[in-house]
PDB file of C-alpha atoms in Angstrom:
ATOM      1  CA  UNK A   1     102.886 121.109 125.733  1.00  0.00           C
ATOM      2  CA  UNK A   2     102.716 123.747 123.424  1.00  0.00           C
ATOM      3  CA  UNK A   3      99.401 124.692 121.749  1.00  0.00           C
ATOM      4  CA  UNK A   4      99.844 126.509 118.161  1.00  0.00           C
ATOM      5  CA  UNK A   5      96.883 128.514 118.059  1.00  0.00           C
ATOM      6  CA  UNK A   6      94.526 128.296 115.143  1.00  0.00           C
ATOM      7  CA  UNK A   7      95.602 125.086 113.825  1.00  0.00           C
ATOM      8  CA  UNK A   8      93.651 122.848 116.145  1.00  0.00           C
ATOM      9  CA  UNK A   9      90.113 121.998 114.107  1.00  0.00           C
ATOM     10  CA  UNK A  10      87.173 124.689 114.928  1.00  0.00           C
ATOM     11  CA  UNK A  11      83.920 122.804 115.946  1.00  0.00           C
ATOM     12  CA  UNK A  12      81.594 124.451 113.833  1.00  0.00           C
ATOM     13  CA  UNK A  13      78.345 125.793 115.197  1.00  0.00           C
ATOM     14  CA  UNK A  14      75.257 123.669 113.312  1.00  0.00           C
ATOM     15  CA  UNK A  15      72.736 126.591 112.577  1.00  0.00           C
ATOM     16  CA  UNK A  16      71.836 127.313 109.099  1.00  0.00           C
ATOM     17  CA  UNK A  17      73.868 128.204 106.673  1.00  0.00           C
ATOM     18  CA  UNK A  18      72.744 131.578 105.480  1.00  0.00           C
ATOM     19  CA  UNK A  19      74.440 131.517 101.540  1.00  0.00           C
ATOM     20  CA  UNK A  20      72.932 129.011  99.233  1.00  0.00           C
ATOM     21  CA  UNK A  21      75.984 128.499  96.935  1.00  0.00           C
ATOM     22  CA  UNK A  22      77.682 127.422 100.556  1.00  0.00           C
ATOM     23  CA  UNK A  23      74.903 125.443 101.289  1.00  0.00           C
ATOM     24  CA  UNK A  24      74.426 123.505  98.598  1.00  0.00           C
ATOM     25  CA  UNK A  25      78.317 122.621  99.129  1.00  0.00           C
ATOM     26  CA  UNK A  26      78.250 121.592 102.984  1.00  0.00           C
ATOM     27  CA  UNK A  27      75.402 119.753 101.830  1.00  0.00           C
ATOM     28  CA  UNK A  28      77.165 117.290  99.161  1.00  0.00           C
ATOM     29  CA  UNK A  29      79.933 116.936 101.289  1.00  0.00           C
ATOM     30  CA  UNK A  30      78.059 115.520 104.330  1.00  0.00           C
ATOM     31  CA  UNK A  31      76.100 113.843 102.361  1.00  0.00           C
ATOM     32  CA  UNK A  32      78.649 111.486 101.044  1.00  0.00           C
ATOM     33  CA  UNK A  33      79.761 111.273 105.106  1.00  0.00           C
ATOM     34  CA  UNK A  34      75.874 110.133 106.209  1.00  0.00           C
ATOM     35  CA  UNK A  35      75.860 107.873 102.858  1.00  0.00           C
ATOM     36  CA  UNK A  36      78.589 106.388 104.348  1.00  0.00           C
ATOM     37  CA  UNK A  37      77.795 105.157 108.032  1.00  0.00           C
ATOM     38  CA  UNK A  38      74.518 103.471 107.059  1.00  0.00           C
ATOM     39  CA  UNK A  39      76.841 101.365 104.169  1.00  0.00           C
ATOM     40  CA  UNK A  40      79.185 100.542 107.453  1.00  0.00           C
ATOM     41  CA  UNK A  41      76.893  99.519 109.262  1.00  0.00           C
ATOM     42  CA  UNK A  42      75.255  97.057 106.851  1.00  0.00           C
ATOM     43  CA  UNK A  43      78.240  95.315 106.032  1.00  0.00           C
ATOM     44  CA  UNK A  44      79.220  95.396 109.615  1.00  0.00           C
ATOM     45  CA  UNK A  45      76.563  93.661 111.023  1.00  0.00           C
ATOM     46  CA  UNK A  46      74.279  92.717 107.858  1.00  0.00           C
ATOM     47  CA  UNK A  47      71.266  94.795 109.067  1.00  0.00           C
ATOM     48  CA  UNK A  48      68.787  95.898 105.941  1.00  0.00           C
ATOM     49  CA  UNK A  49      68.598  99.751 105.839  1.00  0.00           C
ATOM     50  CA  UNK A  50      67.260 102.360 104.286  1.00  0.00           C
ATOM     51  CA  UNK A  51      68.400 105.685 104.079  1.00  0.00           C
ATOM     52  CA  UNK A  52      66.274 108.717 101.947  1.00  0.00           C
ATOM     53  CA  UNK A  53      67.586 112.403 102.041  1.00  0.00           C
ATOM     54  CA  UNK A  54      65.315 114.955 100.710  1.00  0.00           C
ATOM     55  CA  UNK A  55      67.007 118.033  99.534  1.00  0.00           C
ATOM     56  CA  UNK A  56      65.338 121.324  99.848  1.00  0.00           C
ATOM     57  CA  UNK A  57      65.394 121.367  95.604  1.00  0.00           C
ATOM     58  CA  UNK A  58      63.258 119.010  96.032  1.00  0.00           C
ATOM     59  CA  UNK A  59      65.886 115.995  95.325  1.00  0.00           C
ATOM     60  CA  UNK A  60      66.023 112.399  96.982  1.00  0.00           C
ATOM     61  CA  UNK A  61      69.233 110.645  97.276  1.00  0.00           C
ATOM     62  CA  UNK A  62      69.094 107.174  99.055  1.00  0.00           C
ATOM     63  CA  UNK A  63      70.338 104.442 100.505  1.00  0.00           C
ATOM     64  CA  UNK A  64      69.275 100.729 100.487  1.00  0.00           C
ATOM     65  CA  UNK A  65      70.687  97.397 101.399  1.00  0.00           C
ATOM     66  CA  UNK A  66      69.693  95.379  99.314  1.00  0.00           C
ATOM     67  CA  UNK A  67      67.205  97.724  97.949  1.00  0.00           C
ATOM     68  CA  UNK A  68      64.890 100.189  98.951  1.00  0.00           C
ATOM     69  CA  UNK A  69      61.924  99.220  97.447  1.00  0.00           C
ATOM     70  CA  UNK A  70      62.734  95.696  99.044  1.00  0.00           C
ATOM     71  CA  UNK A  71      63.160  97.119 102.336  1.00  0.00           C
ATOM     72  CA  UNK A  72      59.776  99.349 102.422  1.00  0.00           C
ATOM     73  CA  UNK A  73      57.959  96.095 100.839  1.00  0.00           C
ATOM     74  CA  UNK A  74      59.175  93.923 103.741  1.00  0.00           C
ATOM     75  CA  UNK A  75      58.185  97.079 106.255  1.00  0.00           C
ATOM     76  CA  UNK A  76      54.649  97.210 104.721  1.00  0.00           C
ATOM     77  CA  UNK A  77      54.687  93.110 105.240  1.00  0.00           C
ATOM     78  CA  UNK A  78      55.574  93.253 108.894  1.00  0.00           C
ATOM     79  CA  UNK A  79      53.719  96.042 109.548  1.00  0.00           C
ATOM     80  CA  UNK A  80      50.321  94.159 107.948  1.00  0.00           C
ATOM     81  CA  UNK A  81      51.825  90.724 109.720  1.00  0.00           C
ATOM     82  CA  UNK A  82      51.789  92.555 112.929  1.00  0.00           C
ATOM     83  CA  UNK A  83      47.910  93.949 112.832  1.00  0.00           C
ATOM     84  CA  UNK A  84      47.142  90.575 111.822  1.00  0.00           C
ATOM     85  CA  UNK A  85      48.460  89.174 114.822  1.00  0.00           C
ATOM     86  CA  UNK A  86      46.696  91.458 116.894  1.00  0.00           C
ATOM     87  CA  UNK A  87      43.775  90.440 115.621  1.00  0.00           C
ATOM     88  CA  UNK A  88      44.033  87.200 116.308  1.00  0.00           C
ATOM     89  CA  UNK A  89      45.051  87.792 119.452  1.00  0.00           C
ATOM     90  CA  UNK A  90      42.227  89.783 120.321  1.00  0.00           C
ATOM     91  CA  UNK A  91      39.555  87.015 118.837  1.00  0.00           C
ATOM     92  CA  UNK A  92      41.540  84.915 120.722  1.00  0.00           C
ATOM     93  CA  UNK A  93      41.189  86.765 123.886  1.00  0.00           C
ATOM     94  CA  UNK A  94      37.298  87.330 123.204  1.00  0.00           C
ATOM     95  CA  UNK A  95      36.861  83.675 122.881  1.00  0.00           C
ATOM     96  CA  UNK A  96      38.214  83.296 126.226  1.00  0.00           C
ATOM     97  CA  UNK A  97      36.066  85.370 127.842  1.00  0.00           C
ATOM     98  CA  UNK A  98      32.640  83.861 126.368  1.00  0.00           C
ATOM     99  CA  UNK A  99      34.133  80.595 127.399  1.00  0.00           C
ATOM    100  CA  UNK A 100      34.893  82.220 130.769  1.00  0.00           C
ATOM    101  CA  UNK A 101      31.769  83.508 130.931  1.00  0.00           C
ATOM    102  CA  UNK A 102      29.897  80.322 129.847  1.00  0.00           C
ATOM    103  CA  UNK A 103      31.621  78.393 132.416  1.00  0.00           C
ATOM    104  CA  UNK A 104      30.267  80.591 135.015  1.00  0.00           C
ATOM    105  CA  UNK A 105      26.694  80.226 133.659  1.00  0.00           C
ATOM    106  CA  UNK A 106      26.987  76.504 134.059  1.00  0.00           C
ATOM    107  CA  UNK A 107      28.734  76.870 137.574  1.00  0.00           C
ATOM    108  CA  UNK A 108      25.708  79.271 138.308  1.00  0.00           C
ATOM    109  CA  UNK A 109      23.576  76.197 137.224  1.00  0.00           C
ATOM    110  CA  UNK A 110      25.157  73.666 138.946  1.00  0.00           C
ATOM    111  CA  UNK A 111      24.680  75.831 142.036  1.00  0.00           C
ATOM    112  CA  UNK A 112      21.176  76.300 141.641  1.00  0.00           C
ATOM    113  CA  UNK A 113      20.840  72.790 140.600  1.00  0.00           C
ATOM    114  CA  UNK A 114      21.398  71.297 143.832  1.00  0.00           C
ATOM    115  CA  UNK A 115      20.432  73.688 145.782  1.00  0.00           C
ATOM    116  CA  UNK A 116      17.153  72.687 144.817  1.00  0.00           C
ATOM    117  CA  UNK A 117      15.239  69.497 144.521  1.00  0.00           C
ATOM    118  CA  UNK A 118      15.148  67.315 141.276  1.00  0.00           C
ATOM    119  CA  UNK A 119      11.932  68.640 139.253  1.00  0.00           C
ATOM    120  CA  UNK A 120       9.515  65.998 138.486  1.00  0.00           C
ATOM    121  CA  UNK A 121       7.273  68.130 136.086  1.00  0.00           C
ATOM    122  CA  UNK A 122       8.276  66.963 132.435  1.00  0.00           C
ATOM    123  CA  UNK A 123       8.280  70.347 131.306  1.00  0.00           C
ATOM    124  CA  UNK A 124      11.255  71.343 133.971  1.00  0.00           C
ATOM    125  CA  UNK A 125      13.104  68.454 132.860  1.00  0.00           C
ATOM    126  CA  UNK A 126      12.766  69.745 129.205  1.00  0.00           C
ATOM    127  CA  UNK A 127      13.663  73.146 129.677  1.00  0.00           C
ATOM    128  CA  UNK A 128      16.947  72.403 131.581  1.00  0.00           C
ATOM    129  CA  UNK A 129      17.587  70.150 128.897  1.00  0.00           C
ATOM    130  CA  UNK A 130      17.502  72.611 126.515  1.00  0.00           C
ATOM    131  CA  UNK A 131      19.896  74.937 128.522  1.00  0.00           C
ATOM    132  CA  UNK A 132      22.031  72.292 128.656  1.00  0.00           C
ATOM    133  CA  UNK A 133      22.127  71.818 124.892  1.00  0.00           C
ATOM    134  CA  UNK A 134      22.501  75.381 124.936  1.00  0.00           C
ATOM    135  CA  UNK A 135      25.515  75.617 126.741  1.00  0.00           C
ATOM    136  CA  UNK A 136      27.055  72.642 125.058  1.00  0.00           C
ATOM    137  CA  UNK A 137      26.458  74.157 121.343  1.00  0.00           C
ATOM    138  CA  UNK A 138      28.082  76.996 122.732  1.00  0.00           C
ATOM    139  CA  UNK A 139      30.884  75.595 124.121  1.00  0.00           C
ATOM    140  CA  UNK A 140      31.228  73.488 120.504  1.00  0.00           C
ATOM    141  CA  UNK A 141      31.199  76.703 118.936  1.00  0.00           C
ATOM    142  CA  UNK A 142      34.021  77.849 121.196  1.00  0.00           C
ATOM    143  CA  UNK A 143      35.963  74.798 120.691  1.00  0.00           C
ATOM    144  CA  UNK A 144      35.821  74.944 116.894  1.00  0.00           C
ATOM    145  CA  UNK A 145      36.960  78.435 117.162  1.00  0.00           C
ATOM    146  CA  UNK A 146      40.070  78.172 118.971  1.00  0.00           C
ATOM    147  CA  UNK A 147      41.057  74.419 118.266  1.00  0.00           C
ATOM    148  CA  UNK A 148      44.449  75.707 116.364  1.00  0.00           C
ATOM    149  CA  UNK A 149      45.199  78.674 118.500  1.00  0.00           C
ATOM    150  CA  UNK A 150      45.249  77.321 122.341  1.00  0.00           C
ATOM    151  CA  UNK A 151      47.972  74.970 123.857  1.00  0.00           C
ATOM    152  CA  UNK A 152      47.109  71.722 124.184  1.00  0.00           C
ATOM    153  CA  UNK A 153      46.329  71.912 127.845  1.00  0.00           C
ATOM    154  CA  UNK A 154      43.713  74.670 127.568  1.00  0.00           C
ATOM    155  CA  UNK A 155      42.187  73.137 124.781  1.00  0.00           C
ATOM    156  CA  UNK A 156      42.004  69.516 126.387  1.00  0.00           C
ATOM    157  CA  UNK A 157      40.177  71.393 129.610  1.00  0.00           C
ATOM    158  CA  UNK A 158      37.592  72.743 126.762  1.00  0.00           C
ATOM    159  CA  UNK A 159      37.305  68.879 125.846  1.00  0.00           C
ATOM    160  CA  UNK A 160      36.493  67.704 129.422  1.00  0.00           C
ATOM    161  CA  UNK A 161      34.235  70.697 130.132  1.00  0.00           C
ATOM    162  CA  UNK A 162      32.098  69.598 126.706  1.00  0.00           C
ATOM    163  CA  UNK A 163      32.547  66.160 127.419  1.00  0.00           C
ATOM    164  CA  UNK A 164      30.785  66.663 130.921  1.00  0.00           C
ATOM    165  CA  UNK A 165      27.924  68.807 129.747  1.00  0.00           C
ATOM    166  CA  UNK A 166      27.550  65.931 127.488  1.00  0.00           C
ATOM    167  CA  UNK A 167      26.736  63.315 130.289  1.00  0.00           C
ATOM    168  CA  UNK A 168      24.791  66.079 132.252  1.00  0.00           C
ATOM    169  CA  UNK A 169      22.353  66.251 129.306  1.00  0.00           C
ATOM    170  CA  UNK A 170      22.395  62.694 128.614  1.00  0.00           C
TER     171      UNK A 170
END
């Protein structure tokens, strides 16, 4: 194999090009090549981009399939779609713990409930009546909070857990 030399294409080294006349010309002629891929690559596998060059004269050229006003539009909409989501998932995920921590409160009270004897003063019997009501409006309030947002499972256990503080106050 014989090599010619100086006919084989010279990699060129990517620093800045000092003149401006020869930068201005490297610059519209890769331009047109980085115009290009994005374009390839849309109709290849019919991804939406966007593609905006700024140009140090303070120019924009661009790129959008379909559009880029489309594109950023449906960016800002995920991107608002997405903190929305977070927020419910973080209500969500405080709900769980006051129900968590509500269920604990009556376990606590069912503990101390038979620990100890059955009060016979009428004034006992009304107070634990009122925590019971307590804990069951909270538990309502729970329940009407998540009733969309839970699997059917979870929110059936919610059910039976009301449904019992029910018949302990009754």
């Amino acid at each position: 194999m014989d090599k010619r030399g100086g006919k084989d294409r010279q990699k060129i080294e990517l620093k800045l090009i000092e003149s401006k006349e020869a930068r201005t010309v490297a610059f519209s002629k890769r331009k047109y090549g980085l115009d290009k891929k994005p374009k390839e690559y849309s109709n290849l596998t019919g991804a939406d981009i966007d593609f905006i060059l700024f140009t140090q004269a303070k120019k924009s050229h661009s790129y959008g399939s379909p559009s880029i006003e489309k594109i950023i539009d449906r960016f800002h909409e995920l991107k608002q779609n997405n903190s929305q989501q977070n927020h419910t998932d973080m209500s969500k995920t405080n709900v769980f713990e006051a129900f968590e921590d509500l269920r604990k409160e009556v376990q606590a009270f069912k503990k101390k409930d038979l620990g100890s004897e059955l009060p016979t003063d009428k004034h006992m019997l009304e107070n634990r009546l009122k925590q019971f009501e307590a804990y069951k409006s909270q538990l309502d309030k729970i329940k009407n909070e998540i009733k969309g947002d839970v699997p059917a499972e979870q929110f059936n256990f919610i059910s039976e857990v009301a449904l019992k503080l029910e018949k302990m106050s009754s």
